[in-house]
PDB file of C-alpha atoms in Angstrom:
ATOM      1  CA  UNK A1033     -12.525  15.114 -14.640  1.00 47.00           C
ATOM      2  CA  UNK A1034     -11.992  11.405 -14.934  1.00 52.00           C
ATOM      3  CA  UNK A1035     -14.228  10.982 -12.001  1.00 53.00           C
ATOM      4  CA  UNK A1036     -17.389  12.056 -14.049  1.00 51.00           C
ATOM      5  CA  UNK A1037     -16.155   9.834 -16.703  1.00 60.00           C
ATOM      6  CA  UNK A1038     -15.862   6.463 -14.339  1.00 66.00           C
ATOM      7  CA  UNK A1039     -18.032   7.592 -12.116  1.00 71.00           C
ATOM      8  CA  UNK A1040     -17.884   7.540  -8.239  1.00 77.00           C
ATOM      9  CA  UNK A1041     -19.739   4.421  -8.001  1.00 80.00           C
ATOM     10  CA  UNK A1042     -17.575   2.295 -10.099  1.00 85.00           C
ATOM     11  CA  UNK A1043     -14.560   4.128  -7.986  1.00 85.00           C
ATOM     12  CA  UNK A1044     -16.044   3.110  -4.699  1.00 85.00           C
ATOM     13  CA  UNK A1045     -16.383   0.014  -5.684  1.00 89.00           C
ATOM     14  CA  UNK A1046     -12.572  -0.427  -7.117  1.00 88.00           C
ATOM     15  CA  UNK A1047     -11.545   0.859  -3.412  1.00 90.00           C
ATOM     16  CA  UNK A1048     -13.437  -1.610  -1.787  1.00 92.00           C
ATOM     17  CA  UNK A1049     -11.782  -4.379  -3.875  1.00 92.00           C
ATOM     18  CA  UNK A1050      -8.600  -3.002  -3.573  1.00 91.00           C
ATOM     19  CA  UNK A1051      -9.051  -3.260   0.253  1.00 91.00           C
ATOM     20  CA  UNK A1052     -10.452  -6.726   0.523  1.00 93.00           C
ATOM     21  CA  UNK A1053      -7.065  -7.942  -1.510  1.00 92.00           C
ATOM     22  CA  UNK A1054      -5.247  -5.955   1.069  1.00 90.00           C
ATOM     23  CA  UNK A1055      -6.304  -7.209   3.701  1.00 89.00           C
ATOM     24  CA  UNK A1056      -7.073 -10.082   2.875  1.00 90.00           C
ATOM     25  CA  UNK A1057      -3.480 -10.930   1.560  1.00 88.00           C
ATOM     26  CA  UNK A1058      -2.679  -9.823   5.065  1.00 86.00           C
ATOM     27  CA  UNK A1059      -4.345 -12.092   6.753  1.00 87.00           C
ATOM     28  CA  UNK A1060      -3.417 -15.056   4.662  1.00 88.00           C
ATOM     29  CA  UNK A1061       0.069 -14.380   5.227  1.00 84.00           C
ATOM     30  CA  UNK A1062      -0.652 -13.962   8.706  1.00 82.00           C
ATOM     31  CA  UNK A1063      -2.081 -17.312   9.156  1.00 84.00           C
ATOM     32  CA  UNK A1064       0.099 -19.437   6.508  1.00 85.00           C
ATOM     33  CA  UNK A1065       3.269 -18.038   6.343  1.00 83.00           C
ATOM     34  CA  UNK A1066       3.602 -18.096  10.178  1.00 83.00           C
ATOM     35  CA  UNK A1067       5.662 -21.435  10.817  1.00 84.00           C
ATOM     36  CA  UNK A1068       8.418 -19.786   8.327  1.00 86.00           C
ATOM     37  CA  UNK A1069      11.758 -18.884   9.908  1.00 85.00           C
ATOM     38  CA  UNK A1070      13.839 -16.011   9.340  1.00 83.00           C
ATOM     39  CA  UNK A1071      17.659 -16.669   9.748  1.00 81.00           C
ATOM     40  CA  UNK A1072      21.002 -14.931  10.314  1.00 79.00           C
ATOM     41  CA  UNK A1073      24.080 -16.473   9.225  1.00 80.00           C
ATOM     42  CA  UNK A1074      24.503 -17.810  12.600  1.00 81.00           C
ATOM     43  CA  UNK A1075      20.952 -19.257  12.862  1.00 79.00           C
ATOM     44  CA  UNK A1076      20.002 -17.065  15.088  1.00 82.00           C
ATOM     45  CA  UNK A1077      16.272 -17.595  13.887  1.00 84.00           C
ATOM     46  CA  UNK A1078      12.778 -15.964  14.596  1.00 86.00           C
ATOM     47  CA  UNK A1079       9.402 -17.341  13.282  1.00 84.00           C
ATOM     48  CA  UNK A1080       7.680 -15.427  10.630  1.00 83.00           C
ATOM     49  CA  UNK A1081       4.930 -14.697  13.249  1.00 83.00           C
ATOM     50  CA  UNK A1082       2.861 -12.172  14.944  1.00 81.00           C
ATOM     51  CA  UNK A1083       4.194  -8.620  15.268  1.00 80.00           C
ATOM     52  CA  UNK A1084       7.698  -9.719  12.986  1.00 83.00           C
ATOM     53  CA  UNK A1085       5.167  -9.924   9.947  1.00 81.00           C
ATOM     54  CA  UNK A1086       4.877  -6.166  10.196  1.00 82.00           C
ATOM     55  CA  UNK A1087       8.602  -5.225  10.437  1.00 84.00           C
ATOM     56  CA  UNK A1088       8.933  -5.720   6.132  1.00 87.00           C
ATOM     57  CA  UNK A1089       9.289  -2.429   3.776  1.00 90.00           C
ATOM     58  CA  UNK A1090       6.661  -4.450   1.589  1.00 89.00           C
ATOM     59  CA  UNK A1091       4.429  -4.502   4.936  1.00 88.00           C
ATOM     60  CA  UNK A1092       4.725  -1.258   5.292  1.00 90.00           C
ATOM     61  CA  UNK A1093       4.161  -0.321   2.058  1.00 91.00           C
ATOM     62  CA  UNK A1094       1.130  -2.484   1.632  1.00 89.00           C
ATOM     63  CA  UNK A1095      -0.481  -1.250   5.331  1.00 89.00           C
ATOM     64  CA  UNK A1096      -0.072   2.599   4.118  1.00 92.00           C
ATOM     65  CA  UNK A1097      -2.038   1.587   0.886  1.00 93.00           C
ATOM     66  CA  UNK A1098      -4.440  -0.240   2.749  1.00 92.00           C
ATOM     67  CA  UNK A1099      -4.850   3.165   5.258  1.00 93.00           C
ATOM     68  CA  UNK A1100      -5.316   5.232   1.913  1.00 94.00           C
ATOM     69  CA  UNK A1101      -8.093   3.214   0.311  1.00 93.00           C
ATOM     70  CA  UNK A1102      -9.653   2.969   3.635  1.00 93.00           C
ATOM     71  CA  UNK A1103      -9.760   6.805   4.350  1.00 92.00           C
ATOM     72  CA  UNK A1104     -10.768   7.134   0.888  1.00 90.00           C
ATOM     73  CA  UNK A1105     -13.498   5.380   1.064  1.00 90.00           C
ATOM     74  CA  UNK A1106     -14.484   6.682   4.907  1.00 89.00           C
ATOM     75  CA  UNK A1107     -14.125  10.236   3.187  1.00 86.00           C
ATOM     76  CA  UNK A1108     -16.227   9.719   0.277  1.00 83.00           C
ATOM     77  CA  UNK A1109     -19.017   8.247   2.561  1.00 80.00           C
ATOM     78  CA  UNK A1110     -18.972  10.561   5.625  1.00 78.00           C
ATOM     79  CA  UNK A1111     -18.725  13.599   3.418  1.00 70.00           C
ATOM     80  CA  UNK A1112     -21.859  12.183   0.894  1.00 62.00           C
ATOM     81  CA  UNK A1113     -23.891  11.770   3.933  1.00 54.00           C
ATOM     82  CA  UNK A1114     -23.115  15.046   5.389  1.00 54.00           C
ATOM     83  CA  UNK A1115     -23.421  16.727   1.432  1.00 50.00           C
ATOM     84  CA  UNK A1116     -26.833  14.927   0.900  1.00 45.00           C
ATOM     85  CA  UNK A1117     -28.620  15.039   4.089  1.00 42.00           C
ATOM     86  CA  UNK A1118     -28.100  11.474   4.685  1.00 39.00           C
ATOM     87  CA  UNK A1119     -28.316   9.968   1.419  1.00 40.00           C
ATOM     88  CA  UNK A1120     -24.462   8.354   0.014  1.00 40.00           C
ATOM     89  CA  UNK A1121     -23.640   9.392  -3.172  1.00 40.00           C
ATOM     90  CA  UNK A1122     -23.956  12.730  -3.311  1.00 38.00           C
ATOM     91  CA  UNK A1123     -22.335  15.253  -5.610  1.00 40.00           C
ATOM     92  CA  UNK A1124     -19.222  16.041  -4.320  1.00 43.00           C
ATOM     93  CA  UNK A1125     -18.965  19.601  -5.979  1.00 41.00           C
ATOM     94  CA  UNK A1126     -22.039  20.387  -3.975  1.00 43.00           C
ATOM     95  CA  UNK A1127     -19.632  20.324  -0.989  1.00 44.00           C
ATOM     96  CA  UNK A1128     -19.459  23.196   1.220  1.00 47.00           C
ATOM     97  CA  UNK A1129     -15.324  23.775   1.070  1.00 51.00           C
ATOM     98  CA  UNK A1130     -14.462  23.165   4.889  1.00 53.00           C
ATOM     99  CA  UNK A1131     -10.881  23.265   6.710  1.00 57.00           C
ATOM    100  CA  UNK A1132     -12.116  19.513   7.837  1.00 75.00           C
ATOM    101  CA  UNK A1133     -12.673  18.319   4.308  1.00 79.00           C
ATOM    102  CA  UNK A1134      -9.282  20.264   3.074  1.00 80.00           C
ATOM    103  CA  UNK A1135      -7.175  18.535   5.578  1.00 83.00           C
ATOM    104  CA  UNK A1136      -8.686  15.193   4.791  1.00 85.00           C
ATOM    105  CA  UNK A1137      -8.361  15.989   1.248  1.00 85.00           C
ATOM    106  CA  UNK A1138      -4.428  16.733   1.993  1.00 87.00           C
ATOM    107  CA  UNK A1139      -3.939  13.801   4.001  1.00 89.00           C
ATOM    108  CA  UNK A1140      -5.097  11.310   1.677  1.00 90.00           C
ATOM    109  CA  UNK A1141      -3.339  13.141  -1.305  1.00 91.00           C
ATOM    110  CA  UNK A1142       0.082  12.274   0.645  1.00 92.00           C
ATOM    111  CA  UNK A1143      -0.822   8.963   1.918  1.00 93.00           C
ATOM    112  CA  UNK A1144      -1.381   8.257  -2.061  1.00 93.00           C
ATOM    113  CA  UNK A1145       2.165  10.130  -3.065  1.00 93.00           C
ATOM    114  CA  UNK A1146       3.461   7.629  -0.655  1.00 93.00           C
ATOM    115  CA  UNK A1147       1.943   4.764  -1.541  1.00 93.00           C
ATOM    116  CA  UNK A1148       2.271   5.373  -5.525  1.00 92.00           C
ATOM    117  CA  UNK A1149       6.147   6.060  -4.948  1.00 92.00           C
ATOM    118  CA  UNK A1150       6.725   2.833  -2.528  1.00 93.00           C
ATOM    119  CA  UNK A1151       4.894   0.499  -4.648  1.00 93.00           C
ATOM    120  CA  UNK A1152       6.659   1.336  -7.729  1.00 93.00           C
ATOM    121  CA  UNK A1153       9.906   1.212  -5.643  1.00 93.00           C
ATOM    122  CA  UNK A1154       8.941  -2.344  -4.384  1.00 93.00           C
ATOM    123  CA  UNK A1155       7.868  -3.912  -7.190  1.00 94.00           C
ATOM    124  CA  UNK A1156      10.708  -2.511  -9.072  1.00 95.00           C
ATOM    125  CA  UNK A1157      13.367  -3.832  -6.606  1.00 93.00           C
ATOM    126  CA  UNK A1158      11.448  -7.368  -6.202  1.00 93.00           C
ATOM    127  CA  UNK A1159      11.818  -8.122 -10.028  1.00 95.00           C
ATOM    128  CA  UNK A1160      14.641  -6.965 -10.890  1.00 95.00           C
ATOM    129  CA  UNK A1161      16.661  -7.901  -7.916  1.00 93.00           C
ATOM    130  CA  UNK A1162      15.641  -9.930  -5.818  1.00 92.00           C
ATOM    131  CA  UNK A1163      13.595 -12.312  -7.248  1.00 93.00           C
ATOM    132  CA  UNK A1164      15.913 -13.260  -9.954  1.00 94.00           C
ATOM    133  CA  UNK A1165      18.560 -13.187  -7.134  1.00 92.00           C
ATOM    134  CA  UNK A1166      16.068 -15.982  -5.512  1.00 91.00           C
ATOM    135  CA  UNK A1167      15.559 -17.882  -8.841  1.00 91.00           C
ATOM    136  CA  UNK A1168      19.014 -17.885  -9.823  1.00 93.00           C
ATOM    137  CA  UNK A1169      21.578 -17.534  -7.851  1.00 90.00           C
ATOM    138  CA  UNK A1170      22.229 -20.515  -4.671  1.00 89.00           C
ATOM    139  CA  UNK A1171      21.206 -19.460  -1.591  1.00 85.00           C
ATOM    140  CA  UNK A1172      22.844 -20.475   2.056  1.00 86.00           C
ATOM    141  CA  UNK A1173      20.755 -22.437   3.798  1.00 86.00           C
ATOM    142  CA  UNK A1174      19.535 -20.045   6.499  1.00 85.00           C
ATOM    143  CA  UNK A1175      17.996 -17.984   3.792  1.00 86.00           C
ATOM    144  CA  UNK A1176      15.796 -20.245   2.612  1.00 87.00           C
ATOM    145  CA  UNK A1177      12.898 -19.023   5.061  1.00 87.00           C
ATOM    146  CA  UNK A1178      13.552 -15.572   3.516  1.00 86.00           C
ATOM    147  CA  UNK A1179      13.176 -16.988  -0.080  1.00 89.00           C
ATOM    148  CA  UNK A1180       9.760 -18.925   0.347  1.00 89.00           C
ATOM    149  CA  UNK A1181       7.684 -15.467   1.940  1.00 88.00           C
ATOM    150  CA  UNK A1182       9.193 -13.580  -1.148  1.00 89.00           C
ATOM    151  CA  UNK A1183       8.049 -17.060  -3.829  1.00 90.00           C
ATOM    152  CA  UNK A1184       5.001 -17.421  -2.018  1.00 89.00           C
ATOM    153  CA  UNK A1185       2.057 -16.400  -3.576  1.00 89.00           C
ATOM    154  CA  UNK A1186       1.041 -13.297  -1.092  1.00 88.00           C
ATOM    155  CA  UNK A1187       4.875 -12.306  -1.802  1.00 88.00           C
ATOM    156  CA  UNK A1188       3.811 -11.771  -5.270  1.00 90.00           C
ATOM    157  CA  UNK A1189       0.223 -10.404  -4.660  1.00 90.00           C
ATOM    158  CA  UNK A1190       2.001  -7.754  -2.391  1.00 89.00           C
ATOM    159  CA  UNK A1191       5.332  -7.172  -4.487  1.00 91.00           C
ATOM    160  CA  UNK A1192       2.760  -6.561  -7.596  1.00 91.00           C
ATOM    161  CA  UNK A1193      -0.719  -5.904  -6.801  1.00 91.00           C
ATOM    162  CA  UNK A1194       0.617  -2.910  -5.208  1.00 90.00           C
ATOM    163  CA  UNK A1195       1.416  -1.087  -8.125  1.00 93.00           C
ATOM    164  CA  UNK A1196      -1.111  -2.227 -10.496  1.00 93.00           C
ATOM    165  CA  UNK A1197      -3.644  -0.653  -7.721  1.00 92.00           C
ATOM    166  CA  UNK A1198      -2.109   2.366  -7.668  1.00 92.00           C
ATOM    167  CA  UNK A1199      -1.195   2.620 -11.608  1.00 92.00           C
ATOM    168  CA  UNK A1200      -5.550   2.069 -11.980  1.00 92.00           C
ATOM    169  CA  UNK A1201      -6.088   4.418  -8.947  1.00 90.00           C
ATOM    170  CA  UNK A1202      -4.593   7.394 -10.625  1.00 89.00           C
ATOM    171  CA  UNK A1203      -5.986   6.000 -13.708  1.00 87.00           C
ATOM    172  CA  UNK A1204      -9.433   6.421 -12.705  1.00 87.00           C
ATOM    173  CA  UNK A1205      -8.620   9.493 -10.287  1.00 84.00           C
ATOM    174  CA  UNK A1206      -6.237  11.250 -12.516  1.00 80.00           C
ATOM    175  CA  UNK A1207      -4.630  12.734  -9.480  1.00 82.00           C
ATOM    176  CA  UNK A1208      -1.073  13.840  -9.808  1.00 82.00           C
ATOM    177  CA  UNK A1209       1.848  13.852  -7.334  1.00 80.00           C
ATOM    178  CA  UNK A1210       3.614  17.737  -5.973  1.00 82.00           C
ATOM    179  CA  UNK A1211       6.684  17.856  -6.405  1.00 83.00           C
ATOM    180  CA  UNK A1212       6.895  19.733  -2.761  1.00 84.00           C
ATOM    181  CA  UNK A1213       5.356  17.018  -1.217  1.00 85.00           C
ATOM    182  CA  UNK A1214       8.520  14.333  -2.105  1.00 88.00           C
ATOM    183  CA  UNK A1215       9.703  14.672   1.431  1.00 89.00           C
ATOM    184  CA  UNK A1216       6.847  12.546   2.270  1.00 91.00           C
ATOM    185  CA  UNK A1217       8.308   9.643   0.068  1.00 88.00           C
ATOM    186  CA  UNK A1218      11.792  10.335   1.979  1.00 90.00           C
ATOM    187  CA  UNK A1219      10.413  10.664   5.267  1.00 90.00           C
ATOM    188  CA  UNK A1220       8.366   7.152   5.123  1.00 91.00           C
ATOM    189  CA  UNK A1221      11.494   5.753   3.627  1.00 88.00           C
ATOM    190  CA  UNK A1222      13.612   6.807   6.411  1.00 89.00           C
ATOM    191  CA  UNK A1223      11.184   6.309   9.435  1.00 89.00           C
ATOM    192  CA  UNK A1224      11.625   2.519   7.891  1.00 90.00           C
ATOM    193  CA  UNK A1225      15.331   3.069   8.028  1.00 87.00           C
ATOM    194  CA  UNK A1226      15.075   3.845  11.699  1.00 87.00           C
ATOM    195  CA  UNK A1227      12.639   0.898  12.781  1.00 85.00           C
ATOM    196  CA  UNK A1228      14.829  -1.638  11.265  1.00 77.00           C
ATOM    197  CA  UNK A1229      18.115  -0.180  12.614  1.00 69.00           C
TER     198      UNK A1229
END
């Protein structure tokens, strides 16, 4: 498949960037966008701090990515050591099939339906409705805490990036999305739902 074309080295290493610009964004945000406040109508505000950082769909969206690439890469090096007798960067069909290895194999095959689905959702949403909302349209005044996270540049690394990593993922991967496994997509979107209620 398309990994003997790339090649699992080059594929590795495309993880390991795509998780240093996670997190990495992450923490950027975490330290600069801090001092931002987020306003009701009333102005009723709450810093952009801490925990609060976390309670965005984009957050969310972006941390399950981050947990995919990460348990890719954990997979890919725990099972070449235990394939090669210690050596990484084994060939993976030499792999003795094991219920462990199946149900890591199914985990991260949902974690990536979910984060393939959510980043195209976010980035479609972001440009084509709220940004230009942003750009265009005047905002109140208590929203304008609201509009600098989503100008700033980890707004746009996060509304973005996401989906350009996950459109050269399965690009390089060729893995596909089940159609049985859409509940996923629905239950994520709905646990979200719930949290922010």
């Amino acid at each position: 498949g398309k990994f003997r074309r790339y090649g699992k080295p080059f594929v590795t290493a495309l993880r390991v960037v795509f998780v240093a610009v996670i997190f990495g964004t992450l923490a950027s945000s975490y330290l600069t966008l801090s001092e931002i406040k987020f306003c009701d109508s009333n102005y009723n505000c709450v810093k952009f701090a801490g925990w609060v950082q976390f309670t965005t769909f984009t957050r969310w969206c972006w941390m399950i990515q981050g947990a995919y690439h990460v348990g890719c890469l954990l997979a890919f090096f725990s099972f070449a050591l235990e394939g090669e007798g210690g050596r990484p960067g084994g060939e993976v069909a030499k792999w003795p099939r094991s219920n462990n290895k199946a149900a890591v194999a199914r985990v991260l095959h949902v974690l990536y339906q979910i984060s393939w689905a959510m980043a195209m959702l976010v980035t479609i949403v972001t440009y084509t409705v709220l940004v230009p909302a942003a750009v265009v349209l005047p905002m109140p005044p208590h929203k304008s805490g609201a509009v600098a996270v989503l100008l700033s540049w980890q707004g746009h690394v996060m509304h973005s990036a996401n989906t350009i990593m996950m459109a050269t993922d399965y690009r390089v991967t060729g893995k596909r999305a089940n159609l049985r496994d859409f509940a996923f997509n629905v239950f994520f979107s709905e646990a979200y739902v719930v949290f922010s209620w």
